XYZ file of C-alpha atoms in Angstrom:
515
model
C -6.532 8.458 14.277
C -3.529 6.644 15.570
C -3.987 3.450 17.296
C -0.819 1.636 18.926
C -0.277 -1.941 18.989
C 2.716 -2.747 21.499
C 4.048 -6.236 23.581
C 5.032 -4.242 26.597
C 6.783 -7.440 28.472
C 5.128 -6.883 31.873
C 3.460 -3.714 32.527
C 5.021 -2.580 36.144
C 8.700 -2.438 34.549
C 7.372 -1.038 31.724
C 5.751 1.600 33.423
C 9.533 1.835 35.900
C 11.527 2.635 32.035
C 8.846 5.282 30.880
C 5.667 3.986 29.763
C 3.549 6.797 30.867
C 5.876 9.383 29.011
C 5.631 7.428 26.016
C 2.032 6.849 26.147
C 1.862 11.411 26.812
C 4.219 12.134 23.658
C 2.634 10.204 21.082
C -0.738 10.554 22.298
C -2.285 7.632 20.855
C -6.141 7.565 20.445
C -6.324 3.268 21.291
C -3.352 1.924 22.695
C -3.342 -1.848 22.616
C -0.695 -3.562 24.789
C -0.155 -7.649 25.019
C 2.060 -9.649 27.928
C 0.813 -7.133 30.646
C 1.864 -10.007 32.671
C -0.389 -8.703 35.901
C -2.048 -5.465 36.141
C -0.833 -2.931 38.126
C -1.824 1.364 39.044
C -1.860 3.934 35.936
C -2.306 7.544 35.668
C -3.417 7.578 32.393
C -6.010 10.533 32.411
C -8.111 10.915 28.929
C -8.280 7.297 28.535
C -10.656 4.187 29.298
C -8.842 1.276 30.503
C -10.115 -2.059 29.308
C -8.555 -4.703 31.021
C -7.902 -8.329 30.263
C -5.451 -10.330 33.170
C -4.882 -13.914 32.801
C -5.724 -16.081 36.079
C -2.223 -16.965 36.465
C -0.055 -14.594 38.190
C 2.739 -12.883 36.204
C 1.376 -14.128 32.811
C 0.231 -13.119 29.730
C -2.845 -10.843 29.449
C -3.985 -7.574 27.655
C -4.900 -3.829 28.209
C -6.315 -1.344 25.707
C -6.403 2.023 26.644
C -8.860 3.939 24.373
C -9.555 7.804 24.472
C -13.037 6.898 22.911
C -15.787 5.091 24.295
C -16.930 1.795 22.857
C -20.162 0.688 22.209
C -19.152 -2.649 23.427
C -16.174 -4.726 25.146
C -16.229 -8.640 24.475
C -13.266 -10.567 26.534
C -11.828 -14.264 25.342
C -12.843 -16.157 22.260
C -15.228 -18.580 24.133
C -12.286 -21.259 24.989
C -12.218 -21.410 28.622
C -8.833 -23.105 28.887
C -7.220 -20.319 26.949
C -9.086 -17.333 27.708
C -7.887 -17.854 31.580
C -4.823 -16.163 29.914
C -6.280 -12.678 28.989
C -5.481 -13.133 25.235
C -8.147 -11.289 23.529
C -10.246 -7.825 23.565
C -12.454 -6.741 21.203
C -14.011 -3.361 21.508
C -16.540 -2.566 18.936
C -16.960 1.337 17.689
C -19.327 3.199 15.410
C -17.488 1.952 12.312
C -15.205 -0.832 12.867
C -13.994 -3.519 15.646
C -10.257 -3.404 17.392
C -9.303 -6.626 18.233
C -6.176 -6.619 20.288
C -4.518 -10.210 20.593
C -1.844 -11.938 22.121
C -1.190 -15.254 20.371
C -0.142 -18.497 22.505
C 3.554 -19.027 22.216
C 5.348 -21.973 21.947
C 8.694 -22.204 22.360
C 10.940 -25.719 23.174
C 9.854 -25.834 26.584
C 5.712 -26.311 25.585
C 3.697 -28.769 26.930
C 3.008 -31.242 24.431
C -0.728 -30.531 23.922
C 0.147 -26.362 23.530
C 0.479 -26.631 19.874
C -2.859 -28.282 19.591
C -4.218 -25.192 22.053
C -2.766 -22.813 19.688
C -4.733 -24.311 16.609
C -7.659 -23.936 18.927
C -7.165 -20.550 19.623
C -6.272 -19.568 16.265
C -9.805 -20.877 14.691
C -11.630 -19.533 17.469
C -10.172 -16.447 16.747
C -11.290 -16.338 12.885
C -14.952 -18.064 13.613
C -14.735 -14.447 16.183
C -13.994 -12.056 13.365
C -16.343 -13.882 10.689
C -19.088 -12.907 13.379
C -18.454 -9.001 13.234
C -20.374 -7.276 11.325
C -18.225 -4.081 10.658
C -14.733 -4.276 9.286
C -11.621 -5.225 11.887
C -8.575 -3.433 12.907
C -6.843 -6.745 14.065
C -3.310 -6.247 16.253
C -0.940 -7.702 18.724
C 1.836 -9.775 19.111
C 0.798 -13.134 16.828
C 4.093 -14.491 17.832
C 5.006 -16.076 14.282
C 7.052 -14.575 11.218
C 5.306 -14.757 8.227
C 7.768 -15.230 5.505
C 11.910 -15.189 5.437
C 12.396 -11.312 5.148
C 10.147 -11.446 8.606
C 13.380 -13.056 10.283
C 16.747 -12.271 10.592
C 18.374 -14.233 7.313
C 21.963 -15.287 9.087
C 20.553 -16.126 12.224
C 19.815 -19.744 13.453
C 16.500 -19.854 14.363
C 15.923 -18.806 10.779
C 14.904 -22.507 10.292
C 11.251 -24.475 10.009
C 12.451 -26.076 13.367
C 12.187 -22.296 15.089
C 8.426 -22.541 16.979
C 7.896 -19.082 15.509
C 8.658 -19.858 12.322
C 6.963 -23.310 11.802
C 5.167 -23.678 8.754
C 2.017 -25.038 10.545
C 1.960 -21.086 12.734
C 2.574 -19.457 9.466
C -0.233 -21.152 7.507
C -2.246 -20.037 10.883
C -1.368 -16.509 9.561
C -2.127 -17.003 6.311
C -5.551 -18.450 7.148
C -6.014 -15.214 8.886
C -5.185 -13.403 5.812
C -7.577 -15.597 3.665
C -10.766 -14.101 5.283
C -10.442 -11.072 3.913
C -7.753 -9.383 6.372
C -4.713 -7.810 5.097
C -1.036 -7.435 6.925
C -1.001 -3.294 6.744
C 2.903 -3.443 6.790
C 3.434 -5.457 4.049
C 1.064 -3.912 1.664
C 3.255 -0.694 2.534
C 6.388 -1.872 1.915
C 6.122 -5.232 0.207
C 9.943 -6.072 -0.001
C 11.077 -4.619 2.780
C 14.041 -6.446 5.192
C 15.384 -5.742 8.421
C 11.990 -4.589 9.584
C 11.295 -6.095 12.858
C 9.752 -5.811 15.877
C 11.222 -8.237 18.223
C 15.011 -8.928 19.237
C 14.769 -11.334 22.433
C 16.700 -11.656 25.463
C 20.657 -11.844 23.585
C 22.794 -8.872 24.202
C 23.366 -6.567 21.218
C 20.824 -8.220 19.433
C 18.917 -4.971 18.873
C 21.906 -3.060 18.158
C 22.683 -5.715 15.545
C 19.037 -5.670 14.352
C 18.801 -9.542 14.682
C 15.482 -9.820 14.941
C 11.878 -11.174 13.900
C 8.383 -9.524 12.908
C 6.352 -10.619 15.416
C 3.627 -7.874 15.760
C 0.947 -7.114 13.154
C -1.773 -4.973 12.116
C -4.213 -7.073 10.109
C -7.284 -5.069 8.698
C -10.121 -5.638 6.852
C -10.232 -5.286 2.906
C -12.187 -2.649 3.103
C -10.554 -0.418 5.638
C -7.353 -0.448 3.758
C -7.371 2.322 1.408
C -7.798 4.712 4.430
C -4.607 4.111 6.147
C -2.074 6.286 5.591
C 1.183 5.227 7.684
C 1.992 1.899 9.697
C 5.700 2.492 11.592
C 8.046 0.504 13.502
C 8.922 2.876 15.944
C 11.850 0.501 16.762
C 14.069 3.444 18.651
C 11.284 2.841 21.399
C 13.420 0.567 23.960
C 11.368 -0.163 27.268
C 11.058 -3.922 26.355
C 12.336 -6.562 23.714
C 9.197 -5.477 21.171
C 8.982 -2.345 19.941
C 5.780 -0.421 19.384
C 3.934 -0.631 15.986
C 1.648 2.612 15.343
C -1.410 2.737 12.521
C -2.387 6.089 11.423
C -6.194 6.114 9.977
C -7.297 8.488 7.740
C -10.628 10.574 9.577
C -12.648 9.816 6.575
C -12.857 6.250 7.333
C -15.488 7.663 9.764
C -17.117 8.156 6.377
C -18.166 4.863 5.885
C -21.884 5.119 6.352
C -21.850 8.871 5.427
C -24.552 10.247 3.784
C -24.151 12.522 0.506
C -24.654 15.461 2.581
C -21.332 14.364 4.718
C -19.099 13.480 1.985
C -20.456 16.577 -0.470
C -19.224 18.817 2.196
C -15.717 16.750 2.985
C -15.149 16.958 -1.501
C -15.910 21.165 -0.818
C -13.531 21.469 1.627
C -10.467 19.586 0.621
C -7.305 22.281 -0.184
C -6.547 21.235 -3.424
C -3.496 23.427 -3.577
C -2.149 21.192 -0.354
C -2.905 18.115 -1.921
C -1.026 18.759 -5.018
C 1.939 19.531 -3.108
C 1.453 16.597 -1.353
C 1.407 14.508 -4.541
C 4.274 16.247 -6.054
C 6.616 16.017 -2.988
C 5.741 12.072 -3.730
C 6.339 11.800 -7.274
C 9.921 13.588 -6.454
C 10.922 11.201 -4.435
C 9.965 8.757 -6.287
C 11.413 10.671 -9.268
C 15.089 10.340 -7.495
C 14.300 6.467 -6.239
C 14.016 5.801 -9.707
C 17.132 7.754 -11.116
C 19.652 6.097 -8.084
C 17.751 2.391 -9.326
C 16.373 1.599 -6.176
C 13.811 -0.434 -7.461
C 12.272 -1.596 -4.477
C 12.319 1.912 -3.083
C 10.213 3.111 -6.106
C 7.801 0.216 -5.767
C 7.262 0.962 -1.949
C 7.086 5.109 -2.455
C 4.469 4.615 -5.615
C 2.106 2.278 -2.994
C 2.315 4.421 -0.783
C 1.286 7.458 -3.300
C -1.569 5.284 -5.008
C -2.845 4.595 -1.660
C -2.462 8.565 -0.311
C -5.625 10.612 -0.204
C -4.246 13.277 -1.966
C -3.377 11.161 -5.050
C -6.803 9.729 -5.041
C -8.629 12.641 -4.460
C -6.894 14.906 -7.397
C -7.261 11.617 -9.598
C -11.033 12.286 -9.441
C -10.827 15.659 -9.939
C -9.441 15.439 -12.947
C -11.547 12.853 -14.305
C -14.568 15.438 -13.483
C -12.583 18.170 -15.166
C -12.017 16.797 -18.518
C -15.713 15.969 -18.833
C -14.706 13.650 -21.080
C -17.500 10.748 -22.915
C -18.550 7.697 -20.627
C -17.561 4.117 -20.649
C -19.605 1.743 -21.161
C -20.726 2.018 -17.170
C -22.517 5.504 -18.436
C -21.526 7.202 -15.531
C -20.182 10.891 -14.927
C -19.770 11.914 -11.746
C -21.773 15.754 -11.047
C -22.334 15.330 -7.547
C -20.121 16.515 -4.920
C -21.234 13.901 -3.213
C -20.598 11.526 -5.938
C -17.035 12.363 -6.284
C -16.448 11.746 -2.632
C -17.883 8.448 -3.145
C -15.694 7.791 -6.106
C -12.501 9.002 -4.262
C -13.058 6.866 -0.917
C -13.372 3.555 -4.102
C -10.087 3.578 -5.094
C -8.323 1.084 -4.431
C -6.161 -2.106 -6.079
C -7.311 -4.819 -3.500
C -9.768 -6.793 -5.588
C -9.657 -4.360 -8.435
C -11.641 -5.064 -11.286
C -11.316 -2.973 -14.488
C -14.598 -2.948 -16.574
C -13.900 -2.982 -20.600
C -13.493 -0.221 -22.627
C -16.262 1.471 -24.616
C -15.318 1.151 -28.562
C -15.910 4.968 -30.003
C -14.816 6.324 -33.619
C -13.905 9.947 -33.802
C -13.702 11.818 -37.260
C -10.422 14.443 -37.124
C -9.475 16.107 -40.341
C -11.243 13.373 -42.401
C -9.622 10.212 -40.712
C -11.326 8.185 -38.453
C -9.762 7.831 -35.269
C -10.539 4.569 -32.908
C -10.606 5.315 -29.101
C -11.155 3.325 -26.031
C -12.932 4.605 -23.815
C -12.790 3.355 -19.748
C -15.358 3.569 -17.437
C -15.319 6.469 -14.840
C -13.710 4.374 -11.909
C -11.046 3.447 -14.486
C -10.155 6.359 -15.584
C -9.692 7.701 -12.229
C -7.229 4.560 -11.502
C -5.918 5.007 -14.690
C -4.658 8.734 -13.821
C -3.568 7.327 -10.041
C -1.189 4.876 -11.336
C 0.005 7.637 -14.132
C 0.583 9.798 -11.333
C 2.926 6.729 -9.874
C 4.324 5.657 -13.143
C 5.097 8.981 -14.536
C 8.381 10.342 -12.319
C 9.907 6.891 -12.850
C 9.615 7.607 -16.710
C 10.810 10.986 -16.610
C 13.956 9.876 -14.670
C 14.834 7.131 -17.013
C 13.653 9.150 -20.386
C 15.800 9.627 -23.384
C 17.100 13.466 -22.833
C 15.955 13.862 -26.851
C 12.633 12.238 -26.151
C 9.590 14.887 -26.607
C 6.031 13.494 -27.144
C 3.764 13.740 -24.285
C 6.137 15.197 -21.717
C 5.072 17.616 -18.922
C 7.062 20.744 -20.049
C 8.164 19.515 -23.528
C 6.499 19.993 -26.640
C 7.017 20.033 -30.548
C 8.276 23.066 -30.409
C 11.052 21.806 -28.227
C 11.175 18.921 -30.509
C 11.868 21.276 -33.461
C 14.290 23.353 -31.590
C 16.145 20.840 -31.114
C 16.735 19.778 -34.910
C 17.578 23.153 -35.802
C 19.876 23.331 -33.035
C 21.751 20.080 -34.438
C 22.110 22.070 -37.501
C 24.157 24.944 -36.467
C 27.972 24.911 -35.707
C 30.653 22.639 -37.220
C 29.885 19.065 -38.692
C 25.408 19.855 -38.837
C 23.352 16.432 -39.643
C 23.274 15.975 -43.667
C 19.569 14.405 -43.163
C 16.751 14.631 -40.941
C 14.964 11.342 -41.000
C 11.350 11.448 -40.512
C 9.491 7.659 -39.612
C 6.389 6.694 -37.596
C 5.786 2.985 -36.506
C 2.738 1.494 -37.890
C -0.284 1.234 -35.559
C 2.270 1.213 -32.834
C -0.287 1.382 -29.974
C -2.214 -1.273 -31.362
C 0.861 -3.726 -31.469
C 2.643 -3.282 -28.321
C 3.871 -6.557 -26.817
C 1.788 -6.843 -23.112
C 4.358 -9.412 -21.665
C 7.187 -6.940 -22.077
C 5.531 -4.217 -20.077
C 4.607 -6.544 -17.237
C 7.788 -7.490 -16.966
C 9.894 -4.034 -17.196
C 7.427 -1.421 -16.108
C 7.733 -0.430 -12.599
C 3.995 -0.611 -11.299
C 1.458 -3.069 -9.569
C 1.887 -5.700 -12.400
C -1.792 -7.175 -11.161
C -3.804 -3.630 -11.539
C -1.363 -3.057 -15.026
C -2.793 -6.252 -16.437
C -6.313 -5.205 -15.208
C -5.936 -1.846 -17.337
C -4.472 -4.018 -20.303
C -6.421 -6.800 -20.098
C -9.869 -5.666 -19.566
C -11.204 -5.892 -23.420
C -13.217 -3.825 -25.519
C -17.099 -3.508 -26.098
C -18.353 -2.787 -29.851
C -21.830 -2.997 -30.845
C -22.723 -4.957 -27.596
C -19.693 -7.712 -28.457
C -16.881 -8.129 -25.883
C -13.490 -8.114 -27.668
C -10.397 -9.880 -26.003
C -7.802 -7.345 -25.913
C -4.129 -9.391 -25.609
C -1.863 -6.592 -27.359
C -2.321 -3.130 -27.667
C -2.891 -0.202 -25.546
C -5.409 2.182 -25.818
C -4.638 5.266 -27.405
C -7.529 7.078 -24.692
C -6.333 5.573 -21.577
C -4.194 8.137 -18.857
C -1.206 5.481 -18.897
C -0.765 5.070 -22.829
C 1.497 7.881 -23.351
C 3.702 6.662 -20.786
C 3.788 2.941 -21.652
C 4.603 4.556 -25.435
C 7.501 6.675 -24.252
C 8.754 3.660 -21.458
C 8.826 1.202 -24.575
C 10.582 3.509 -26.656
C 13.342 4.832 -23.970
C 16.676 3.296 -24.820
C 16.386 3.975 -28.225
C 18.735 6.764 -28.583
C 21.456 4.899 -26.689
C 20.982 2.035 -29.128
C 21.653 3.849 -32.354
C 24.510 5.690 -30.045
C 26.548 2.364 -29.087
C 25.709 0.494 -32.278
C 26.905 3.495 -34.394
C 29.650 5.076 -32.304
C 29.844 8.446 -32.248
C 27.653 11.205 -34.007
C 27.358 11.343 -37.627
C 25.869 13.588 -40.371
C 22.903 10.552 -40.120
C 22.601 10.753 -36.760
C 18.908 10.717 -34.933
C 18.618 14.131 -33.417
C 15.184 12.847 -31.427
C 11.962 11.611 -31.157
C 8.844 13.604 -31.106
């Protein structure tokens, strides 16, 4: 489902540059549209027009076009000064409210009291969505920028004196924020500059890209996980905003779904399509990581962990190993149950449970594992799926152990390739590091391992439970967990160009490798 979220600058010369051909090529199922300024005729066929005019002429107001039926249509906030400008609809559907807003400006030409209106507005507007009782797509034009990389950085109204970038409107937004809404751009792309969705009046200004993010799609906590795209679709030019598009994933109409429902959406996913999916992600991730864009890896993995595809082959595999519970006790057997487990994925709020402490017996030598709980082993493999192209781009070339198409046998041919032709090694030195997994340092993974360091530290930090004790675990990783082998390999990487610049070039000495 897409649903559109666009300050059109007055509707009629909207209309007069093309609104009605935009509105018939990208076919959006709600289209939400602020400043309106008066309402005027549309030939919009397939859609329900909710309008919201302010009493003044040639001011303000809102339209949402929808192409599905509400259940219900509330107008204003309850603040009679303010909702005389048509600044709020909320339509309510099956699953979820759209609230489409227009926030009060102010600009250096306000009346005096129209900051104090504007804190008025703003509470009314969270006391509003406190009251609904299903999760809230929240959009519009909330005229403020929320942090620097919102604004242009060299221009002058980059400044706390700017009315949309006063402190006082951007703690409004972050008040917004701490009810349990989050900004669906920036969880996206959490770094990103230059995105913006307003330029003004100045000439060249777009063509410069000097410009402010002024238009938002807040939604709940809860609705997050099933978006799957938020665009600026900033080559849209019919006023001085440009349209900002949400794509929903259809299972979010899953959220009261019984097990038949969601049994019959886990039989008929195409597994085959979703791992193509995943692996077209993890490559370019894979080459983000081998050019060192950093932030480019870090927005491409949240995007993957966040993908239905990732999420839904995570739990698959979990169910395939059949591996032995956590301490939650839980397998998943149930189509329906794996549904369920695939739609809780998620980092917001993510809380790893501890480990379950198990001794295994292999060849006579007792081998300690730690076991996660079913959720976390699914999140485990999700982030492994994110983490693991960034470690095979960076990887020593002679680096073997747990590698997708390496294996000791590589590991082997290699050594007895070092010993053929001129000048062959005069030793091959064989060493292990003592209880490395149980040793590594957690503080130098959260600082040089490319993934969400707050679900990392959730994985690493989550303890162990032996004989009904909870154990603080500060150090270590567990030798059971979907991640270790990667954080192993990741610490290790760099090692062969250490022993190559500290001890020039090869010698009969030198390290062929590590298995």
């Amino acid at each position: 489902m897409k649903i559109v979220s666009w300050n059109i600058n007055g509707l009629a010369t909207c209309r007069r540059k093309g609104f009605l051909k935009f509105l018939s090529n990208f076919n959006p199922d709600i289209m939400c549209c602020q400043e309106i300024k008066s309402p005027c005729p549309l030939n919009t066929p397939g859609y329900l027009p909710f309008w919201y005019p302010a009493t003044r002429k040639n001011y303000s107001g809102t339209l949402v076009l929808s192409k599905l039926e509400p259940l219900s249509v509330a107008y204003g906030l309850g603040l009679r000064s303010l909702d005389e400008e048509g600044r709020a609809i909320t339509l309510e559907y099956e699953n979820y409210f759209v609230v489409n807003v227009y926030f009060p400006n102010l600009n250096p030409h306000s009346a005096p009291n129209r900051p104090q209106c504007r804190r008025k507005w703003e509470s009314a507007l969270r006391t509003h969505i406190k009251r609904l009782h299903k999760p809230v797509v929240l959009c519009g034009d909330f005229n403020v920028a929320h942090s620097y990389i919102d604004i242009y950085p060299d221009n002058q109204k980059n400044s706390p004196e700017e009315p949309i970038f006063l402190p006082e409107q951007r703690a409004g937004l972050d008040k917004l924020v701490a009810i349990g809404l989050i900004d669906a751009f920036r969880s996206f792309y959490p770094t990103q500059e230059g995105a913006y969705t307003w330029w003004g009046p100045r000439p060249k200004s777009r063509e410069r890209n000097l410009g402010s993010r002024l238009d938002y799609f807040l939604v709940s906590e809860e609705l997050l996980e099933y978006v799957q795209s938020i665009q600026h679709l900033s080559d849209i030019q019919m006023s001085d905003h440009c349209p900002v598009a949400l794509t929903i994933s259809p299972i979010m109409h899953h959220l009261r779904a019984t097990d038949e429902d969601l049994a019959v959406q886990w039989r008929s996913a195409d597994f085959k399509q979703l791992e193509s999916e995943l692996r077209k992600k993890q490559r370019e991730i894979s080459y983000a990581a081998y050019k060192q864009r950093w932030e480019r890896v870090r927005v491409l993995q949240d995007e993957l962990t966040s993908s239905y595809a990732a999420r839904t082959l995570a739990v698959k595999s979990v169910i395939n190993k059949n591996s032995a519970p956590g301490v939650d006790h839980v397998k998943w057997k149930t189509d329906a149950q794996a549904m369920r487990a695939v739609l809780s994925l998620s980092p917001r709020n993510y809380r790893a449970l501890p480990y379950r402490h198990l001794e295994i017996e292999v060849e006579g030598k007792i081998h300690v594992i730690h076991v996660p709980a079913a959720k976390d082993k699914a999140m485990l493999l999700l982030y492994a799926y994110a983490l693991d192209p960034v470690s095979e781009a960076t990887a020593d070339k002679k680096s073997y152990f747990s590698r997708k198409g390496r294996s000791h046998f590589d590991f082997h041919a290699s050594i007895l390739a070092a010993f053929q032709g001129e000048n062959p090694p005069a030793w091959v030195v064989v060493c292990d590091v003592e209880a490395f997994y149980s040793n590594v340092v957690h503080e130098w993974l959260f600082s040089n391992v490319s993934m969400d360091t707050d679900v990392l530290r959730e994985f690493l930090r989550a303890g162990v439970i032996k004989d009904g004790d909870l154990f603080d675990t500060t150090q270590g990783i567990s030798k059971g967990a979907a991640l270790s082998s990667i954080l192993g390999n990741m610490i290790l990487d760099g090692l062969q160009s250490f022993i190559y610049r500290d001890h020039g070039e090869r010698t009969p000495t030198d390290v062929v490798g590590r298995g």
